[in-house]
Coordinates of C-alpha atoms in Angstrom, one line a residue:
X145 CA 0.0 0.0 0.0
X146 CA 2.8 2.4 0.8
X147 CA 4.5 1.6 -2.5
X148 CA 1.3 2.2 -4.5
X149 CA 0.8 5.5 -2.7
X150 CA 4.3 6.6 -3.5
X151 CA 3.9 5.7 -7.1
X152 CA 0.6 7.7 -7.3
X153 CA 2.3 10.7 -5.7
X154 CA 5.2 10.5 -8.1
X155 CA 2.8 10.3 -11.1
X156 CA 0.9 13.3 -9.8
X157 CA 4.1 15.3 -9.5
X158 CA 5.2 14.4 -13.0
X159 CA 1.7 15.2 -14.3
X160 CA 1.9 18.7 -12.8
X161 CA 5.5 19.3 -13.6
X162 CA 4.9 20.7 -17.1
X163 CA 2.1 23.0 -16.0
X164 CA 4.2 24.3 -13.1
X165 CA 7.1 25.1 -15.4
X166 CA 4.7 26.8 -17.8
X167 CA 3.3 29.0 -15.1
X168 CA 6.9 29.9 -14.1
X169 CA 7.3 31.4 -17.6
X170 CA 4.7 34.1 -16.7
X171 CA 2.9 33.9 -20.0
X172 CA -0.3 35.3 -18.4
X173 CA 1.1 38.8 -18.5
X174 CA 0.7 38.7 -22.3
X175 CA -2.3 41.0 -23.1
X176 CA -3.5 39.3 -26.3
X177 CA -5.0 35.8 -25.9
X178 CA -3.8 34.8 -29.4
X179 CA -0.2 35.4 -28.6
X180 CA -0.6 34.0 -25.1
X181 CA -2.0 30.7 -26.4
X182 CA 0.6 30.4 -29.1
X183 CA 3.4 31.0 -26.6
X184 CA 2.1 28.5 -24.2
X185 CA 1.7 25.7 -26.8
X186 CA 5.1 26.6 -28.2
X187 CA 6.6 26.1 -24.7
X188 CA 4.9 22.7 -24.4
X189 CA 6.1 21.8 -27.9
X190 CA 9.7 22.6 -27.1
X191 CA 9.7 21.2 -23.5
X192 CA 8.5 17.9 -24.9
X193 CA 11.0 18.1 -27.8
X194 CA 8.2 17.7 -30.3
X195 CA 9.7 20.5 -32.4
X196 CA 12.5 18.1 -33.3
X197 CA 10.1 15.5 -34.8
X198 CA 9.1 16.4 -38.3
X199 CA 5.5 15.7 -39.5
X200 CA 6.8 13.1 -42.0
X201 CA 8.6 11.3 -39.2
X202 CA 5.4 11.4 -37.2
X203 CA 3.5 9.8 -40.1
X204 CA 6.1 7.1 -40.4
X205 CA 5.7 6.4 -36.7
X206 CA 1.9 6.1 -37.1
X207 CA 2.4 3.6 -39.9
X208 CA 5.1 1.6 -38.0
X209 CA 2.8 1.2 -35.0
X210 CA -0.1 0.1 -37.1
X211 CA -2.3 3.1 -36.5
X212 CA -3.2 3.6 -40.2
X213 CA -5.1 0.3 -40.1
X214 CA -7.2 1.3 -37.1
X215 CA -10.5 3.1 -37.2
X216 CA -10.5 6.7 -35.9
X217 CA -12.9 5.9 -33.1
X218 CA -10.8 2.9 -31.9
X219 CA -9.4 3.4 -28.4
X220 CA -5.8 2.6 -27.2
X221 CA -4.7 2.4 -23.6
X222 CA -2.1 4.4 -21.9
X223 CA 0.5 1.6 -22.0
X224 CA 0.3 1.4 -25.8
X225 CA 0.4 5.1 -26.1
X226 CA 3.6 5.1 -24.1
X227 CA 5.1 2.5 -26.5
X228 CA 4.2 4.7 -29.5
X229 CA 5.8 7.7 -27.9
X230 CA 8.9 5.7 -27.0
X231 CA 9.3 4.6 -30.6
X232 CA 9.0 8.2 -31.8
X233 CA 11.7 9.5 -29.4
X234 CA 14.1 6.7 -29.8
X235 CA 14.0 7.1 -33.5
X236 CA 14.5 10.8 -33.0
X237 CA 17.7 10.1 -31.0
X238 CA 19.0 7.9 -33.8
X239 CA 18.7 10.8 -36.2
X240 CA 20.2 13.4 -33.9
X241 CA 24.0 13.8 -33.5
X242 CA 25.6 12.4 -30.3
X243 CA 26.1 15.9 -29.0
X244 CA 22.4 16.8 -29.3
X245 CA 20.8 13.7 -27.7
X246 CA 17.6 14.3 -25.7
X247 CA 16.5 12.7 -22.4
X248 CA 14.0 10.2 -23.9
X249 CA 12.5 9.1 -20.6
X250 CA 11.8 12.7 -19.5
X251 CA 10.3 13.6 -22.8
X252 CA 8.1 10.5 -22.8
X253 CA 6.9 11.3 -19.3
X254 CA 6.1 14.9 -20.0
X255 CA 4.3 14.3 -23.2
X256 CA 2.3 11.3 -21.9
X257 CA 1.1 13.2 -18.9
X258 CA 0.1 16.2 -21.1
X259 CA -1.8 14.0 -23.5
X260 CA -3.6 12.2 -20.7
X261 CA -4.5 15.4 -19.0
X262 CA -5.8 16.9 -22.2
X263 CA -7.7 14.0 -23.7
X264 CA -8.5 11.8 -20.7
X265 CA -9.9 14.2 -18.2
X266 CA -12.3 11.5 -16.9
X267 CA -9.4 9.1 -16.1
X268 CA -10.6 6.2 -18.2
X269 CA -7.0 5.3 -19.2
X270 CA -7.8 5.3 -22.9
X271 CA -7.5 7.7 -25.9
X272 CA -9.0 7.5 -29.3
X273 CA -6.7 7.0 -32.3
X274 CA -8.0 10.2 -34.0
X275 CA -7.4 12.4 -31.0
X276 CA -3.8 11.1 -30.7
X277 CA -3.2 11.6 -34.4
X278 CA -4.7 15.1 -34.3
X279 CA -2.7 16.2 -31.3
X280 CA 0.7 14.8 -32.5
X281 CA 0.3 16.1 -36.0
X282 CA -0.6 19.5 -34.7
X283 CA 2.2 19.8 -32.1
X284 CA 5.1 18.2 -34.0
X285 CA 7.6 20.2 -36.1
X286 CA 7.4 20.8 -39.8
X287 CA 5.6 23.1 -42.2
X288 CA 2.0 24.0 -41.5
X289 CA 1.0 23.2 -45.1
X290 CA 2.2 19.6 -44.7
X291 CA 0.4 19.2 -41.4
X292 CA -2.9 20.5 -42.9
X293 CA -2.6 18.2 -45.9
X294 CA -2.2 15.2 -43.6
X295 CA -5.1 16.3 -41.5
X296 CA -7.2 16.7 -44.7
X297 CA -6.3 13.2 -45.7
X298 CA -7.8 12.0 -42.4
X299 CA -11.1 13.9 -42.6
X300 CA -11.8 13.4 -46.4
X301 CA -13.6 10.6 -48.1
X302 CA -12.3 8.4 -50.9
X303 CA -13.2 11.0 -53.6
X304 CA -11.1 13.7 -51.9
X305 CA -14.0 15.7 -50.5
X306 CA -13.9 16.9 -46.9
X307 CA -16.5 15.2 -44.5
X308 CA -17.9 17.9 -42.3
X309 CA -18.6 15.5 -39.5
X310 CA -14.9 14.5 -39.4
X311 CA -13.8 18.1 -39.6
X312 CA -16.1 18.8 -36.6
X313 CA -14.5 15.9 -34.8
X314 CA -11.0 17.3 -35.6
X315 CA -12.0 20.7 -34.2
X316 CA -13.3 19.1 -31.1
X317 CA -10.0 17.3 -30.5
X318 CA -7.6 20.0 -31.6
X319 CA -9.3 22.8 -29.6
X320 CA -8.7 20.8 -26.4
X321 CA -5.1 22.0 -26.7
X322 CA -5.9 25.6 -25.8
X323 CA -8.2 24.4 -23.1
X324 CA -5.4 22.3 -21.6
X325 CA -3.2 25.5 -21.3
X326 CA -6.1 27.4 -19.6
X327 CA -7.2 29.3 -22.7
X328 CA -10.5 27.6 -23.1
X329 CA -12.7 30.7 -22.8
X330 CA -11.0 32.2 -25.8
X331 CA -10.5 29.2 -28.1
X332 CA -12.7 26.5 -26.7
X333 CA -14.9 24.3 -28.9
X334 CA -18.4 25.3 -29.7
X335 CA -21.1 23.9 -31.9
X336 CA -20.7 26.8 -34.3
X337 CA -16.9 26.3 -34.8
X338 CA -17.4 24.5 -38.2
X339 CA -19.6 27.3 -39.5
X340 CA -17.1 29.9 -38.6
X341 CA -14.5 28.1 -40.8
X342 CA -16.8 27.1 -43.7
X343 CA -20.0 29.1 -43.7
X344 CA -21.3 27.7 -46.9
X345 CA -22.1 24.0 -47.1
X346 CA -20.4 22.9 -50.3
X347 CA -17.8 20.5 -51.4
X348 CA -14.5 21.4 -49.8
X349 CA -11.5 20.1 -51.7
X350 CA -7.8 20.2 -50.6
X351 CA -6.9 23.6 -52.1
X352 CA -10.1 25.2 -50.6
X353 CA -9.3 23.7 -47.2
X354 CA -5.7 25.1 -47.3
X355 CA -6.9 28.5 -48.5
X356 CA -9.3 28.9 -45.6
X357 CA -7.0 27.7 -42.8
X358 CA -4.0 29.5 -44.1
X359 CA -5.8 32.7 -44.9
X360 CA -4.8 36.0 -43.3
X361 CA -6.6 36.2 -40.9
X362 CA -7.4 32.5 -40.4
X363 CA -10.6 31.3 -38.8
X364 CA -11.0 32.7 -35.3
X365 CA -11.0 29.4 -33.5
X366 CA -7.6 28.4 -35.1
X367 CA -5.9 31.7 -35.3
X368 CA -3.3 30.5 -32.8
X369 CA -2.1 27.6 -35.1
X370 CA -0.3 29.7 -37.8
X371 CA 0.9 32.1 -35.1
X372 CA 2.6 29.2 -33.3
X373 CA 4.5 28.4 -36.5
X374 CA 5.5 32.0 -37.1
X375 CA 6.8 32.1 -33.5
X376 CA 9.0 29.2 -34.3
X377 CA 10.4 30.8 -37.4
X378 CA 11.3 34.2 -35.8
X379 CA 12.8 33.0 -32.5
X380 CA 16.3 33.7 -33.8
X381 CA 15.6 36.7 -36.0
X382 CA 17.6 39.8 -35.1
X383 CA 16.4 43.4 -35.7
X384 CA 19.1 46.1 -35.3
X385 CA 16.4 48.6 -34.2
X386 CA 15.9 50.3 -30.9
X387 CA 12.6 49.7 -29.1
X388 CA 10.7 52.9 -28.5
X389 CA 9.5 51.9 -25.0
X390 CA 12.2 49.8 -23.3
X391 CA 15.1 51.5 -25.3
X392 CA 16.6 48.1 -26.0
X393 CA 19.2 48.6 -28.8
X394 CA 18.1 45.4 -30.6
X395 CA 15.2 43.1 -30.9
X396 CA 14.8 39.3 -31.2
X397 CA 11.6 37.7 -32.6
X398 CA 8.8 39.9 -33.9
X399 CA 9.0 43.6 -34.5
X400 CA 5.9 45.9 -34.4
X401 CA 5.7 49.2 -36.2
X402 CA 3.0 51.7 -35.6
X403 CA 1.1 52.8 -38.7
X404 CA 0.3 56.2 -37.3
X405 CA 3.3 57.3 -35.2
X406 CA 6.3 57.9 -37.5
X407 CA 9.3 55.7 -36.5
X408 CA 7.6 54.2 -33.5
X409 CA 8.6 50.5 -33.1
X410 CA 8.1 48.1 -30.3
X411 CA 9.8 44.7 -29.5
X412 CA 7.5 41.7 -29.0
X413 CA 7.8 41.8 -25.2
X414 CA 6.6 45.4 -25.0
X415 CA 3.8 44.9 -27.5
X416 CA 2.5 41.7 -26.0
X417 CA 2.3 43.5 -22.6
X418 CA 0.5 46.5 -24.0
X419 CA 3.3 49.0 -23.2
X420 CA 3.0 52.5 -24.8
X421 CA 4.5 55.9 -24.3
X422 CA 4.5 59.3 -25.9
X423 CA 1.8 60.0 -28.5
X424 CA 1.4 56.3 -29.2
X425 CA -1.7 54.5 -28.0
X426 CA -2.6 50.8 -27.8
X427 CA -5.5 51.6 -30.1
X428 CA -3.2 52.4 -33.0
X429 CA -2.8 49.9 -35.7
X430 CA 0.5 48.0 -35.6
X431 CA 2.2 46.1 -38.4
X432 CA 4.1 42.9 -37.5
X433 CA 7.5 42.3 -39.1
X434 CA 9.2 38.9 -39.0
X435 CA 12.5 40.0 -40.7
X436 CA 14.7 43.1 -41.0
X437 CA 15.4 44.8 -44.3
X438 CA 17.8 47.7 -44.7
X439 CA 16.6 50.9 -46.2
X440 CA 18.5 50.2 -49.4
X441 CA 16.8 46.8 -49.8
X442 CA 13.4 48.4 -49.1
X443 CA 14.1 51.0 -51.8
X444 CA 15.2 48.4 -54.4
X445 CA 12.3 46.2 -53.6
X446 CA 9.9 49.2 -54.0
X447 CA 11.4 50.1 -57.4
X448 CA 11.3 46.5 -58.6
X449 CA 7.7 46.3 -57.5
X450 CA 6.8 49.5 -59.3
X451 CA 8.5 48.3 -62.4
X452 CA 6.6 45.0 -62.3
X453 CA 9.7 42.9 -61.6
X454 CA 8.3 41.4 -58.4
X455 CA 5.2 39.2 -58.5
X456 CA 2.3 40.5 -56.5
X457 CA -0.2 38.4 -54.6
X458 CA 1.7 35.1 -54.5
X459 CA -0.4 32.1 -53.3
X460 CA 0.4 31.1 -49.7
X461 CA 0.7 27.5 -50.7
X462 CA 1.2 25.5 -54.0
X463 CA -1.9 24.4 -55.9
X464 CA -2.4 20.7 -55.5
X465 CA -4.4 18.5 -58.0
X466 CA -8.1 18.2 -57.1
X467 CA -8.1 14.5 -56.8
X468 CA -8.3 11.9 -54.1
X469 CA -4.8 11.3 -52.8
X470 CA -3.2 10.8 -49.4
X471 CA 0.5 10.7 -50.0
X472 CA 1.1 11.8 -46.4
X473 CA 0.7 8.2 -45.2
X474 CA 3.7 7.2 -47.4
X475 CA 6.9 8.3 -45.8
X476 CA 9.0 6.9 -48.7
X477 CA 7.4 9.0 -51.4
X478 CA 8.5 12.4 -52.4
X479 CA 6.5 15.3 -51.2
X480 CA 4.0 16.2 -53.9
X481 CA 5.1 18.9 -56.3
X482 CA 3.6 20.3 -59.5
X483 CA 3.5 17.6 -62.2
X484 CA 6.7 17.4 -64.2
X485 CA 6.5 18.8 -67.7
X486 CA 8.9 16.2 -69.1
X487 CA 6.9 13.4 -70.6
X488 CA 9.8 10.9 -70.1
X489 CA 9.9 11.7 -66.4
X490 CA 6.2 11.2 -66.1
X491 CA 6.3 7.8 -67.9
X492 CA 9.2 6.8 -65.7
X493 CA 7.3 7.6 -62.5
X494 CA 4.2 5.9 -63.7
X495 CA 6.0 2.7 -64.7
X496 CA 7.2 2.0 -61.2
X497 CA 3.7 1.3 -59.8
X498 CA 1.0 -1.2 -60.7
X499 CA -2.0 -0.3 -62.7
X500 CA -5.0 0.3 -60.4
X501 CA -8.4 -1.1 -60.9
X502 CA -11.7 0.7 -60.3
X503 CA -12.6 -1.4 -57.3
X504 CA -9.4 -0.5 -55.6
X505 CA -9.9 3.2 -56.1
X506 CA -13.4 3.2 -54.8
X507 CA -13.0 0.8 -52.0
X508 CA -13.9 2.4 -48.6
X509 CA -11.8 -0.1 -46.6
X510 CA -8.8 1.3 -44.8
X511 CA -7.0 -2.1 -44.3
X512 CA -4.8 -1.6 -47.3
X513 CA -4.5 2.1 -47.5
X514 CA -0.9 2.4 -48.7
X515 CA -1.4 0.1 -51.8
X516 CA -4.5 2.0 -52.7
X517 CA -2.7 5.3 -52.5
X518 CA 0.1 4.0 -54.6
X519 CA -2.3 2.8 -57.2
X520 CA -4.2 6.1 -57.2
X521 CA -1.0 8.1 -57.6
X522 CA 0.2 6.0 -60.5
X523 CA -3.2 6.3 -62.2
X524 CA -3.2 10.1 -61.9
X525 CA 0.3 10.3 -63.4
X526 CA -0.7 8.0 -66.3
X527 CA -3.9 10.0 -66.9
X528 CA -2.1 13.3 -66.9
X529 CA 0.6 11.9 -69.2
X530 CA -2.0 10.8 -71.7
X531 CA -3.8 14.1 -71.5
X532 CA -0.6 16.1 -72.0
X533 CA 0.2 13.9 -75.0
X534 CA -3.2 14.5 -76.6
X535 CA -3.5 18.2 -75.9
X536 CA 0.1 19.3 -76.7
X537 CA 0.3 21.0 -80.1
X538 CA 2.9 19.9 -82.6
X539 CA 5.0 23.0 -82.0
X540 CA 5.2 22.2 -78.3
X541 CA 6.1 18.6 -79.0
X542 CA 8.8 19.7 -81.3
X543 CA 10.1 22.0 -78.7
X544 CA 10.1 19.3 -76.0
X545 CA 11.8 16.9 -78.4
X546 CA 14.5 19.5 -79.2
X547 CA 15.0 20.1 -75.5
X548 CA 15.3 16.4 -74.8
X549 CA 17.8 16.0 -77.7
X550 CA 19.9 18.8 -76.2
X551 CA 19.8 17.3 -72.8
X552 CA 20.8 13.9 -74.2
X553 CA 23.7 15.5 -76.1
X554 CA 24.8 17.3 -73.0
X555 CA 24.6 14.1 -71.0
X556 CA 26.7 12.3 -73.6
X557 CA 29.4 15.0 -73.6
X558 CA 29.6 14.8 -69.8
X559 CA 29.9 11.0 -69.9
X560 CA 32.7 11.3 -72.4
X561 CA 34.5 13.8 -70.3
X562 CA 34.0 11.6 -67.3
X563 CA 35.5 8.6 -69.1
X564 CA 38.5 10.7 -70.1
X565 CA 39.1 11.8 -66.6
X566 CA 38.8 8.3 -65.3
X567 CA 41.4 7.1 -67.9
X568 CA 43.8 9.9 -66.9
X569 CA 43.4 9.0 -63.3
X570 CA 44.1 5.4 -64.0
X571 CA 47.2 6.3 -66.1
X572 CA 48.6 8.5 -63.3
X573 CA 47.9 5.8 -60.7
X574 CA 49.9 3.3 -62.8
X575 CA 52.8 5.7 -63.3
X576 CA 52.9 6.4 -59.5
X577 CA 52.9 2.7 -58.8
X578 CA 55.8 2.0 -61.2
X579 CA 57.8 4.9 -59.8
X580 CA 57.2 3.8 -56.2
X581 CA 58.3 0.1 -56.9
X582 CA 62.2 -0.2 -57.3
X583 CA 63.6 -2.1 -60.3
X584 CA 66.2 -5.0 -59.8
X585 CA 69.0 -2.9 -61.1
X586 CA 68.3 -0.2 -58.5
X587 CA 68.0 -2.8 -55.8
X588 CA 71.5 -4.1 -56.8
X589 CA 73.0 -0.6 -56.9
X590 CA 71.6 0.6 -53.7
X591 CA 74.1 -1.1 -51.3
X592 CA 77.1 0.3 -53.3
X593 CA 75.6 3.8 -53.3
X594 CA 75.0 3.6 -49.6
X595 CA 78.6 2.5 -48.9
X596 CA 80.0 5.3 -51.0
X597 CA 77.8 7.8 -49.2
X598 CA 79.0 6.5 -45.8
X599 CA 82.7 6.7 -46.9
X600 CA 82.3 10.3 -48.2
X601 CA 80.6 11.4 -45.0
X602 CA 83.4 9.8 -42.9
X603 CA 86.0 11.4 -45.1
X604 CA 84.3 14.8 -44.8
X605 CA 84.2 14.4 -41.0
X606 CA 87.9 13.6 -40.9
X607 CA 88.8 16.7 -43.0
X608 CA 86.6 18.9 -40.9
X609 CA 88.4 17.7 -37.7
X610 CA 91.8 18.2 -39.3
X611 CA 90.8 21.7 -40.4
X612 CA 89.6 22.5 -36.9
X613 CA 92.9 21.3 -35.4
X614 CA 95.0 23.3 -38.0
X615 CA 92.9 26.4 -37.3
X616 CA 93.6 26.0 -33.6
X617 CA 97.4 25.7 -34.3
X618 CA 97.3 28.7 -36.5
X619 CA 95.6 30.7 -33.8
X620 CA 98.3 29.7 -31.3
X621 CA 101.1 30.6 -33.8
X622 CA 99.5 34.0 -34.4
X623 CA 99.5 34.6 -30.6
X624 CA 103.2 33.6 -30.4
X625 CA 104.0 35.8 -33.4
X626 CA 102.3 38.8 -31.8
X627 CA 104.4 38.2 -28.6
X628 CA 107.6 38.0 -30.6
X629 CA 106.8 41.2 -32.6
X630 CA 106.2 42.9 -29.3
X631 CA 109.6 41.7 -28.1
X632 CA 111.3 42.9 -31.3
X633 CA 109.7 46.4 -30.8
X634 CA 111.0 46.6 -27.3
X635 CA 114.5 45.6 -28.5
X636 CA 114.4 48.2 -31.2
X637 CA 113.6 50.9 -28.7
X638 CA 116.5 49.8 -26.4
X639 CA 118.9 50.0 -29.4
X640 CA 117.7 53.5 -30.2
X641 CA 118.1 54.6 -26.7
X642 CA 121.7 53.2 -26.5
X643 CA 122.9 54.4 -30.0
X644 CA 123.4 58.0 -28.9
X645 CA 126.2 57.2 -26.4
X646 CA 127.8 54.1 -28.0
X647 CA 130.7 54.6 -30.5
X648 CA 130.2 51.1 -31.8
X649 CA 126.7 51.7 -33.2
X650 CA 126.4 51.6 -36.9
X651 CA 125.4 54.7 -39.1
X652 CA 122.1 53.2 -39.9
X653 CA 121.1 53.1 -36.2
X654 CA 122.3 56.7 -35.7
X655 CA 120.2 57.9 -38.6
X656 CA 117.2 55.9 -37.3
X657 CA 117.2 57.4 -33.8
X658 CA 115.6 60.7 -35.0
X659 CA 112.6 58.8 -36.5
X660 CA 109.7 57.1 -34.8
X661 CA 110.1 53.6 -33.8
X662 CA 107.7 51.4 -35.7
X663 CA 109.0 47.9 -36.6
X664 CA 109.5 48.6 -40.3
X665 CA 111.9 51.7 -39.7
X666 CA 115.0 49.6 -38.7
X667 CA 117.5 48.7 -41.4
X668 CA 117.9 45.2 -42.5
X669 CA 121.7 45.3 -42.3
X670 CA 122.0 46.7 -38.8
X671 CA 124.3 44.9 -36.4
X672 CA 123.5 45.1 -32.8
X673 CA 126.3 45.3 -30.2
X674 CA 124.6 43.0 -27.7
X675 CA 123.9 39.3 -27.9
X676 CA 120.6 37.6 -28.6
X677 CA 120.4 36.4 -25.1
X678 CA 120.3 40.0 -23.9
X679 CA 117.5 41.0 -26.3
X680 CA 115.4 37.9 -25.5
X681 CA 115.4 38.3 -21.8
X682 CA 112.2 37.4 -20.1
X683 CA 110.9 35.2 -23.0
X684 CA 109.8 31.6 -22.5
X685 CA 112.4 28.9 -22.7
X686 CA 111.3 27.4 -26.0
X687 CA 111.5 30.7 -27.8
X688 CA 114.8 31.6 -26.2
X689 CA 116.3 28.3 -27.2
X690 CA 115.1 28.7 -30.8
X691 CA 116.6 32.2 -31.2
X692 CA 119.8 31.4 -29.3
X693 CA 121.1 28.9 -31.8
X694 CA 123.1 29.7 -34.9
X695 CA 124.3 33.0 -36.3
X696 CA 122.2 36.0 -35.3
X697 CA 119.7 37.0 -38.1
X698 CA 116.8 39.4 -38.6
X699 CA 113.9 38.1 -36.5
X700 CA 111.3 40.0 -38.5
X701 CA 112.1 38.1 -41.7
X702 CA 112.0 34.8 -39.8
X703 CA 108.5 35.6 -38.5
X704 CA 107.3 36.6 -41.9
X705 CA 108.6 33.4 -43.4
X706 CA 106.8 31.5 -40.6
X707 CA 103.5 33.4 -41.4
X708 CA 103.9 32.6 -45.1
X709 CA 104.3 28.9 -44.2
X710 CA 101.2 28.9 -42.2
X711 CA 99.2 30.6 -45.0
X712 CA 100.4 28.1 -47.5
X713 CA 99.5 25.3 -45.2
X714 CA 95.9 26.7 -44.8
X715 CA 95.6 27.1 -48.6
X716 CA 96.6 23.5 -49.2
X717 CA 94.1 22.3 -46.5
X718 CA 91.2 24.2 -48.2
X719 CA 92.1 22.7 -51.5
X720 CA 92.1 19.3 -49.9
X721 CA 88.7 19.8 -48.4
X722 CA 87.2 20.3 -51.9
X723 CA 88.8 17.1 -53.3
X724 CA 87.8 13.6 -52.1
X725 CA 90.1 11.5 -54.4
X726 CA 92.4 8.7 -53.4
X727 CA 95.5 10.9 -53.2
X728 CA 94.3 12.8 -50.1
X729 CA 96.7 11.0 -47.8
X730 CA 99.7 11.9 -49.9
X731 CA 98.7 15.6 -49.8
X732 CA 98.3 15.4 -46.1
X733 CA 101.8 13.9 -45.7
X734 CA 103.3 16.7 -47.9
X735 CA 101.5 19.3 -45.9
X736 CA 102.9 17.9 -42.7
X737 CA 106.5 17.8 -44.2
X738 CA 106.1 21.4 -45.3
X739 CA 105.0 22.3 -41.8
X740 CA 108.0 20.5 -40.2
X741 CA 110.4 22.2 -42.5
X742 CA 108.9 25.6 -41.6
X743 CA 109.2 24.7 -37.9
X744 CA 112.9 23.6 -38.3
X745 CA 113.6 26.8 -40.2
X746 CA 112.2 28.8 -37.4
X747 CA 114.2 26.9 -34.9
X748 CA 117.4 27.4 -37.0
X749 CA 116.8 31.1 -37.1

């Protein structure tokens, strides 16, 4: 008992959840009942995710669950209704991307409770098939013309004429929707509802039915239905205009412009609530705008309209053939369009269906409705093809044949180009495959080439290491040369200072003492009066030993010779880097011998 009580309490909470959320939106502040009803039903539609289910998917769900074989007055229990809703939402989740999946259980619970509260107010636990079809076809997504065509197929007889009793039943069921959202006083069902839609009792065909329900304004009892679809179309429309009341810099949704006050515009929120300021009054006539056009576009459109470039008075819906047909029950058929002018296309479409018999077309049974509709559609196409063949004058036939001939020639040219492109692609693919596969000769040469490349790289590395070592030796020799030149300069200065008081100094030294003392000013043939050991005092032992041996000579010439030797060595090394022949080792030996001779020569001096 406790568990049953808790289940009933949970069911009551779920039943009231949708209505509580709708009340939280505060739709009752909307002044006009038409907009208030449309906003409430649009909220129910979006909250139950019915706006994601197209009318064609809804028709397919009716057929998959066998509802097209049941009589309109047949009753189904709540458990089967829940099964039908489950199939609708699970199929919807299969069509949606993974990032936009819906909560199926929540949607089923909300919609099931709303339908039970709307159509089973006496708690019998059953709904009629027609009430369920009327409600789901009205509240699902899709174009209003497609919904009305499906509804007409359910309330018309086999000859395509509307049955007033069935239309009255449809109004009785569909007007329960405004009553469910507490708008019954404005849009509830009355016995005179049918007469307000169709005052004259005459044959109502499909086009007449669409003209009446899609007129501007529509019948008073159904004025909320097209408004609900317009609301869905303008939810994301942006108007870069300032509201004259709330001073909002932009508007979303509808925009309302006063026909008497110049430049006075209101957003939908202010208009629905009856706000007005300044000279404007709520009694003024307002024009509803569902899109924004710049002044330039308005001017161009007005000029085009005045010049007759823009058609005036376009029909709100396409004109459908005045014959008995119900293609809305067939989800695999194309949405009906004006009959093709091409005779070949018409014959091709009619050849895909069986030829109907008169008994099938006039049979009132609904057990095999789909086959009957297929047969009727094929018969209509065949009849129109025959009529067009008989009524078409010879000039039109010749024109059609010429057009067909041009189309065939164009198709043939495109096919030839397609074949050429395919052949070129195949040729390029073969060339690429041949180039990517190595030949046997290349496979045999590859090891040798790889070995030679490795040897050349090894040789290059060795030469680079040798060049680095020689550059380091050259850097050290240049440092030593700089030190020796500094010593020579100091020695020259000492000689110049002593030449004034020494009688043994040579004439060249006496002449040179009056001049500055750069290194190049001393004579090559001067003979100093002191020994090499005196002039090399303070120098390292290796340098002192090298200059102490042999007959005294000019140190500057010796240093220049050593520098020339180093330069020659570097030149030979650079030449060797550019050659990778087999005689590299001999050149290296000669270069080393030349370096040794230069070193010995420096030591001798």
